[in-house]
Short mmCIF file of C-alpha atoms and ligand atoms in Angstrom, two decimals:
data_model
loop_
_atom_site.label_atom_id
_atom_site.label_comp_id
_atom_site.label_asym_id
_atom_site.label_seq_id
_atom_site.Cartn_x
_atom_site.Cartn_y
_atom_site.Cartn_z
CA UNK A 243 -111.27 -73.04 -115.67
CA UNK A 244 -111.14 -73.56 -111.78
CA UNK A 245 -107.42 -73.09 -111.05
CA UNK A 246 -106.21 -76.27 -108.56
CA UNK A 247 -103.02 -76.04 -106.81
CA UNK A 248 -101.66 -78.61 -105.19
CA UNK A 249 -99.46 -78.10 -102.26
CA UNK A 250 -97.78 -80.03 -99.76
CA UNK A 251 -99.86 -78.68 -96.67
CA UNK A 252 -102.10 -76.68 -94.89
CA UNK A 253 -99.76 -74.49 -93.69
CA UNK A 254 -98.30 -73.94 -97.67
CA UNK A 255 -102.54 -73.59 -98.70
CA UNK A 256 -102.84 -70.79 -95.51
CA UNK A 257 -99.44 -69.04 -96.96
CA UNK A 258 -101.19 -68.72 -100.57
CA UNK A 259 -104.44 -67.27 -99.52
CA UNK A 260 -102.76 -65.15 -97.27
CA UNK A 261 -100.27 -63.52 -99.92
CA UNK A 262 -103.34 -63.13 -102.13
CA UNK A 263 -105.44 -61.33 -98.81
CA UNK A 264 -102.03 -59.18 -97.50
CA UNK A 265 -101.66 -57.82 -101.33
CA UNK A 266 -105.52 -56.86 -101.33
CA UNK A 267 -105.56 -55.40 -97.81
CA UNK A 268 -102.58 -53.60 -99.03
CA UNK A 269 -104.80 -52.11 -102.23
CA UNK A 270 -107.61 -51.87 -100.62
CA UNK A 271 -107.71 -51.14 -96.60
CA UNK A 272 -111.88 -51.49 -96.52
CA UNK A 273 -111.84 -54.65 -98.94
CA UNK A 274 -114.38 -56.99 -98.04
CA UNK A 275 -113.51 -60.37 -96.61
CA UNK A 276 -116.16 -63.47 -96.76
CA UNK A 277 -115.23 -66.17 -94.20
CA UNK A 278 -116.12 -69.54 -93.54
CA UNK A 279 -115.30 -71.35 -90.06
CA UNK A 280 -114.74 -75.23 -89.81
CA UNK A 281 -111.25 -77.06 -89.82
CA UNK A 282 -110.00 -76.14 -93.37
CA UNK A 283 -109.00 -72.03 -93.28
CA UNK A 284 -107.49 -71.99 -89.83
CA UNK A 285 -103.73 -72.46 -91.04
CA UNK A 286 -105.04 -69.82 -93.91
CA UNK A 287 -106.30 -67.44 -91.00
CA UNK A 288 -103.04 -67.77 -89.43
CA UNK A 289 -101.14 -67.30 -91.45
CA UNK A 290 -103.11 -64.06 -92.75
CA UNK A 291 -102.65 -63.06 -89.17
CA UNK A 292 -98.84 -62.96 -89.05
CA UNK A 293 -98.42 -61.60 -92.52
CA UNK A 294 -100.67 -58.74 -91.02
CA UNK A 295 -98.19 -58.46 -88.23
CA UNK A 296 -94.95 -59.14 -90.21
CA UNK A 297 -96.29 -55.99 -92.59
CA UNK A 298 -97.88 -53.67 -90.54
CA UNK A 299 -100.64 -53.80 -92.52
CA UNK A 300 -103.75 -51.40 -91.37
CA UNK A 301 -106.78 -53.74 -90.88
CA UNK A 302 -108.80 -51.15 -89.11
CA UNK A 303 -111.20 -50.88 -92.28
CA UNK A 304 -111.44 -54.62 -93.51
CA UNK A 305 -114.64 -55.76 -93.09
CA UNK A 306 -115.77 -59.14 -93.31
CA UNK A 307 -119.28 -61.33 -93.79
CA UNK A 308 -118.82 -65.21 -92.72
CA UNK A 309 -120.85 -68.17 -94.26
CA UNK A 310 -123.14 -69.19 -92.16
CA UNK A 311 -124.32 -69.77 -88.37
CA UNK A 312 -126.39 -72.33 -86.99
CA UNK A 313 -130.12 -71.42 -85.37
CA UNK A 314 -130.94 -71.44 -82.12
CA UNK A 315 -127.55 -71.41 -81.18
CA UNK A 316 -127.13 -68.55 -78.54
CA UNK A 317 -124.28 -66.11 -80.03
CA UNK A 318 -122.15 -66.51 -77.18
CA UNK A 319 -121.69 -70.42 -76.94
CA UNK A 320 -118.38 -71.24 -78.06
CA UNK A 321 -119.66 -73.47 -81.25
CA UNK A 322 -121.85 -70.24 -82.62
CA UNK A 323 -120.35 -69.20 -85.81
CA UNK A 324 -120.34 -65.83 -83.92
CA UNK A 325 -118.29 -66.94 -81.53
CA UNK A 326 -115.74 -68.94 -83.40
CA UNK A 327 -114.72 -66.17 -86.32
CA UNK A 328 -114.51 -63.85 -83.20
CA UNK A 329 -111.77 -66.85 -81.91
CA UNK A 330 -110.09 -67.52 -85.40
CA UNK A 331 -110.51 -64.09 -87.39
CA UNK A 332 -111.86 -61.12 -85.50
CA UNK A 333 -109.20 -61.64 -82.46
CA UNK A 334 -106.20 -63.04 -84.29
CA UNK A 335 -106.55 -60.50 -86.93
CA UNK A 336 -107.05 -57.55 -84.94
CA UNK A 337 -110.27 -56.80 -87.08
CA UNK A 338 -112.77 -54.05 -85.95
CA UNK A 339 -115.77 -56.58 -84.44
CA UNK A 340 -118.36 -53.76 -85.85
CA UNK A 341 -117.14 -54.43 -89.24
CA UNK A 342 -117.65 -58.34 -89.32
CA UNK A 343 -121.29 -59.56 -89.85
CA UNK A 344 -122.37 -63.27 -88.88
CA UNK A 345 -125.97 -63.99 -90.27
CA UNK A 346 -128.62 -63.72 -87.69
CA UNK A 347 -129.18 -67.44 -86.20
CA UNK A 348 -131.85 -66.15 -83.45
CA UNK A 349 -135.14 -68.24 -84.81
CA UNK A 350 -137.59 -65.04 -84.06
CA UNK A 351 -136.08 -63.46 -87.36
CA UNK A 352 -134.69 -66.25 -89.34
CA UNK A 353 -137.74 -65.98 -91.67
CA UNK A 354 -136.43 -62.09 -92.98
CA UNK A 355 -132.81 -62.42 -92.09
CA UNK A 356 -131.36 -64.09 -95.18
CA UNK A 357 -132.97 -60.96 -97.34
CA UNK A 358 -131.18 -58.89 -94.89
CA UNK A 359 -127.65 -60.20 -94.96
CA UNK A 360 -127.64 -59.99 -98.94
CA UNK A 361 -128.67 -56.78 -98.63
CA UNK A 362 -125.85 -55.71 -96.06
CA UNK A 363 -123.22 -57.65 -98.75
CA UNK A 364 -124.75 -55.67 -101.33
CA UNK A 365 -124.71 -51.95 -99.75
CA UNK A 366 -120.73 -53.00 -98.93
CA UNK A 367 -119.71 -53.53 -102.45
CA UNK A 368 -119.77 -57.07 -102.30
CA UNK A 369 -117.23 -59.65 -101.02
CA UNK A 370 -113.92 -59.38 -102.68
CA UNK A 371 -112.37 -62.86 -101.49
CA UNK A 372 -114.77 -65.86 -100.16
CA UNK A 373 -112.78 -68.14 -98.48
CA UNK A 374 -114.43 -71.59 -98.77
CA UNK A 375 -114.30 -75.16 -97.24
CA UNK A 376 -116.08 -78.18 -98.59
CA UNK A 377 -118.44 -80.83 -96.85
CA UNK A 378 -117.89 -84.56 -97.73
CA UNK A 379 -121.22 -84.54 -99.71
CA UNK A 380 -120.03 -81.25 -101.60
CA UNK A 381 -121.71 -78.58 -99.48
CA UNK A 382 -120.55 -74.98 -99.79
CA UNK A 383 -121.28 -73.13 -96.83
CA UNK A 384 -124.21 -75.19 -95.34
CA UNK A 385 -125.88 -75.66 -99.11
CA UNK A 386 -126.73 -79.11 -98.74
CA UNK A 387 -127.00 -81.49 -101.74
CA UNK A 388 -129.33 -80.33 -103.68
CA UNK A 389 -129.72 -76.63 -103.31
CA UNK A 390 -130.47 -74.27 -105.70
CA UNK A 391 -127.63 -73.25 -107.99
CA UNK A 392 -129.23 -69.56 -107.74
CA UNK A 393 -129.93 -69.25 -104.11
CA UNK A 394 -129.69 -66.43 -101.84
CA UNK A 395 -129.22 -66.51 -98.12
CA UNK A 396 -131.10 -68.51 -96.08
CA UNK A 397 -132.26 -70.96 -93.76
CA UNK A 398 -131.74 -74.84 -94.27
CA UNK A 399 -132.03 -78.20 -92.72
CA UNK A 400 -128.52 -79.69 -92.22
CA UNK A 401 -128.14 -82.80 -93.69
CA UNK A 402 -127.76 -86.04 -91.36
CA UNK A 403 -124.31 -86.69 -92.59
CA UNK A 404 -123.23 -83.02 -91.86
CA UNK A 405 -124.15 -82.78 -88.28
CA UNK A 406 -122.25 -86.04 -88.21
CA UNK A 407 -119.13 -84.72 -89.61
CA UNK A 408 -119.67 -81.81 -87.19
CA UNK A 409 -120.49 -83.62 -83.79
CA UNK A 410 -116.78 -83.06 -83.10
CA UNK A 411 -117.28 -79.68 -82.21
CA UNK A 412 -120.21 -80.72 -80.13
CA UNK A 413 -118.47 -83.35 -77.44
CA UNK A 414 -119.02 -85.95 -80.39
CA UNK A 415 -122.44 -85.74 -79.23
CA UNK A 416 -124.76 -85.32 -82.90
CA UNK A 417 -127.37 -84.59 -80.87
CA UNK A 418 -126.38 -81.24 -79.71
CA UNK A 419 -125.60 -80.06 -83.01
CA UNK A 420 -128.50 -77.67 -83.89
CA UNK A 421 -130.79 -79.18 -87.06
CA UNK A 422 -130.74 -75.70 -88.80
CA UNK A 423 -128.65 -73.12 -89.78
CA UNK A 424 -128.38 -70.11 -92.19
CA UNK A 425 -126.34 -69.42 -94.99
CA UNK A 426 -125.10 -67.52 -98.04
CA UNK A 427 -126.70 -68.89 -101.08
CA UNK A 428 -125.06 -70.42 -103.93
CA UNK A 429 -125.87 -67.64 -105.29
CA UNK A 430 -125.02 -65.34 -103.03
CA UNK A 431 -121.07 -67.03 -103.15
CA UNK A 432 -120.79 -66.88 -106.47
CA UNK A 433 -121.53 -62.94 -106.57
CA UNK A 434 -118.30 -62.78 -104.97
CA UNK A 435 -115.34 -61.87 -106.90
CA UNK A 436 -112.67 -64.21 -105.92
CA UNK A 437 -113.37 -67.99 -104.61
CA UNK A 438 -110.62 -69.77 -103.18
CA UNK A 439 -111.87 -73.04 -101.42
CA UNK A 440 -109.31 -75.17 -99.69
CA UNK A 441 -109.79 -78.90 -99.00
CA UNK A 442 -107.35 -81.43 -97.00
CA UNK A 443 -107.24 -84.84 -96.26
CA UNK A 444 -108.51 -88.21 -98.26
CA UNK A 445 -111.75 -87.70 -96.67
CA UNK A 446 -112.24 -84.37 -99.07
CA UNK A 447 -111.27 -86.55 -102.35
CA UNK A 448 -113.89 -87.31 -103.85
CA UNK A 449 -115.89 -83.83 -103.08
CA UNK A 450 -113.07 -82.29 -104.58
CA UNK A 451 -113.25 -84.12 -107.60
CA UNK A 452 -116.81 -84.04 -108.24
CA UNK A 453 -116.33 -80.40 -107.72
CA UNK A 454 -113.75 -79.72 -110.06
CA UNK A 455 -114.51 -82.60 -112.59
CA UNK A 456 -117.69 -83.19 -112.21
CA UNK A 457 -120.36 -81.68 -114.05
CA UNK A 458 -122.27 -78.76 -112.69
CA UNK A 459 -125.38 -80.47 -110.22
CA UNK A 460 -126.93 -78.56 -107.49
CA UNK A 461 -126.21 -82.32 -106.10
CA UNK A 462 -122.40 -80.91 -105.49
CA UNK A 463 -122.83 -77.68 -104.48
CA UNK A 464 -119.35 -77.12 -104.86
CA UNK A 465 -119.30 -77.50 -108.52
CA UNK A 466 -121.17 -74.41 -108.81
CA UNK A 467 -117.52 -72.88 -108.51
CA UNK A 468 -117.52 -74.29 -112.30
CA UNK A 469 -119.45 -71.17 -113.41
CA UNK A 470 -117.12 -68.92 -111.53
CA UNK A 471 -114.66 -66.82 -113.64
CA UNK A 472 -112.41 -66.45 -110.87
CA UNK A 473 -112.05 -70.24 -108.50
CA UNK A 474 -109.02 -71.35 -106.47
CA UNK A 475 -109.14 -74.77 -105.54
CA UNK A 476 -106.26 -75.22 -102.96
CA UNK A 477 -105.37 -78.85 -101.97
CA UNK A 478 -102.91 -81.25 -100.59
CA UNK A 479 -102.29 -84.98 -101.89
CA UNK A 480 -104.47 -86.87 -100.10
CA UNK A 481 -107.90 -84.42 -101.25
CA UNK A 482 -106.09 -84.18 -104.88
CA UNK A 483 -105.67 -87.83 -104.95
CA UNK A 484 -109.00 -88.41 -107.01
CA UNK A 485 -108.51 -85.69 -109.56
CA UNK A 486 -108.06 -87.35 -113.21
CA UNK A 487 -105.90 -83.70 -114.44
CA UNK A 488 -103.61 -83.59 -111.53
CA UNK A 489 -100.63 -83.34 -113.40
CA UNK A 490 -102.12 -80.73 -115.35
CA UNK A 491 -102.53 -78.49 -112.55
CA UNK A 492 -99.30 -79.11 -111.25
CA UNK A 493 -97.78 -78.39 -114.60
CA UNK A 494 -100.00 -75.17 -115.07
CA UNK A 495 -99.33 -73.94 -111.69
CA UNK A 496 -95.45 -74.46 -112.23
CA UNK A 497 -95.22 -72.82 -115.00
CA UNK A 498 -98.05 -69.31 -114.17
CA UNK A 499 -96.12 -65.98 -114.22
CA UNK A 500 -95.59 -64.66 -110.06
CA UNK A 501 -97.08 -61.54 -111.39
CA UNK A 502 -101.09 -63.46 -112.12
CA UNK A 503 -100.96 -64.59 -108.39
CA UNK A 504 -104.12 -66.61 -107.64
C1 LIG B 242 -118.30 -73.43 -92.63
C2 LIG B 242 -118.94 -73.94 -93.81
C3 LIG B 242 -118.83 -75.37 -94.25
C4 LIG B 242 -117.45 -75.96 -94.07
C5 LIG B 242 -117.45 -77.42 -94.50
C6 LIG B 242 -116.10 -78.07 -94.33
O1 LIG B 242 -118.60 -72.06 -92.46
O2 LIG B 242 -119.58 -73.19 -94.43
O3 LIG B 242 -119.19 -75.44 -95.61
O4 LIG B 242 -116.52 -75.22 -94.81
O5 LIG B 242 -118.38 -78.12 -93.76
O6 LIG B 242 -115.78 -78.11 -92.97
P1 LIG B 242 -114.32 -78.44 -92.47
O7 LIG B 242 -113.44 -77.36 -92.97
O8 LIG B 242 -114.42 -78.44 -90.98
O9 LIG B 242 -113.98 -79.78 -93.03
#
């Protein structure tokens, strides 16, 4: 089952994941780290950050492999994926910037980078924790509706409603977010060995639901985390307020042994 905990907050989601990523840091100094950007890890990555800092915890080693990046975006402008883990992870963090790979946006090698970025995951033991947010129309990473359960990465068409949801970045102004992108694969996620996927806010609810109580459809991406043997759903209220087992979860949850963690 997809474990769901409800919690009152973002900043009570960010101190989960980041007990969970300080204990694994802590066994493993070179563990792999997959990262998403958007609204819904920041608390997490801040809070990751001052546990770092609170426990001296070597990060020299961690490496890391975000989600996705738009093409055609030039690395450097401040909305590149690139640019924004560097702002949120890489800096806060005090990660190396050598060991934290951002898939290849520049068009010229979009056909063969996708191939290439699996690859890298691959020869690096794969990604221990995937941290994971989730669109209004159930995208994982930028796996629209629709996309293969199996994928790998790749490039793909954002969907209309997605560059809406994302024009904030942009000014508000849709038109300057970029029509293509590349990400992990479904498949890709799901080869690593922990997901934990945080949502917040009404607008998440019914995503959330479909995702966790839906059935399995490559027309909610997120459900995919279904076939996972190892899913955190983290949520507060408002994105929990559609879920039919909620006081399942919050009974389960209450009553799991400290020593399981997530
Ligand atoms: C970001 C990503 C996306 C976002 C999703 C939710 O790397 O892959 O799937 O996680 O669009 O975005 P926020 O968190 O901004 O609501």
């Amino acid at each position: 089952m997809t474990e769901v905990i409800i919690v009152r907050d973002e900043d009570e989601a960010g101190g989960i994941y980041a007990r969970c990523v300080g204990d694994l840091i802590a066994r493993r100094p070179d563990c792999v780290l997959g990262l998403a950007t958007g609204s819904s890890p920041l608390a997490a990555y801040r809070a990751l950050a001052a546990l770092v800092r609170e426990r001296g915890l070597d990060v020299s080693r961690v490496r890391g492999f975000a989600l996705d990046e738009y093409v055609g975006l030039d690395p450097g402008h401040p909305q590149s994926y690139r640019s924004t883990i560097d702002r949120t992870v890489v800096r806060p963090l005090g990660l190396d910037p050598a060991l934290v790979h951002v898939p290849d946006g520049d068009p010229a090698g979009v056909r063969d980078a996708g191939r290439r970025y699996d690859e890298a995951i691959g020869r690096a033991g794969g990604v221990d924790v995937q941290i994971l947010g989730v669109g209004t129309d159930g995208h994982i990473g930028f796996n629209e509706p629709g996309s293969s359960l199996g994928s790998g990465t790749r490039l793909k068409t954002l969907a209309e409603r997605t560059r809406i949801d994302n024009a904030r970045f942009f000014d508000g102004d849709v038109d300057r977010v970029p029509t293509h992108c590349i990400t992990q694969g479904i498949g890709t996620i799901l080869r690593a060995r922990h997901l934990v996927l945080l949502a917040f806010g009404e607008g998440k609810a019914e995503a959330v639901a479909e995702s966790v109580e839906g059935g399995v459809s490559s027309f909610c991406p997120a459900s995919a985390l279904q076939l996972h043997p190892h899913a955190t759903v983290i949520v507060d209220e408002a994105a929990a307020s559609r879920l039919r087992n909620r006081d399942y979860y919050r009974y389960a949850y209450a009553h799991k042994p400290a020593w399981q963690g997530i």
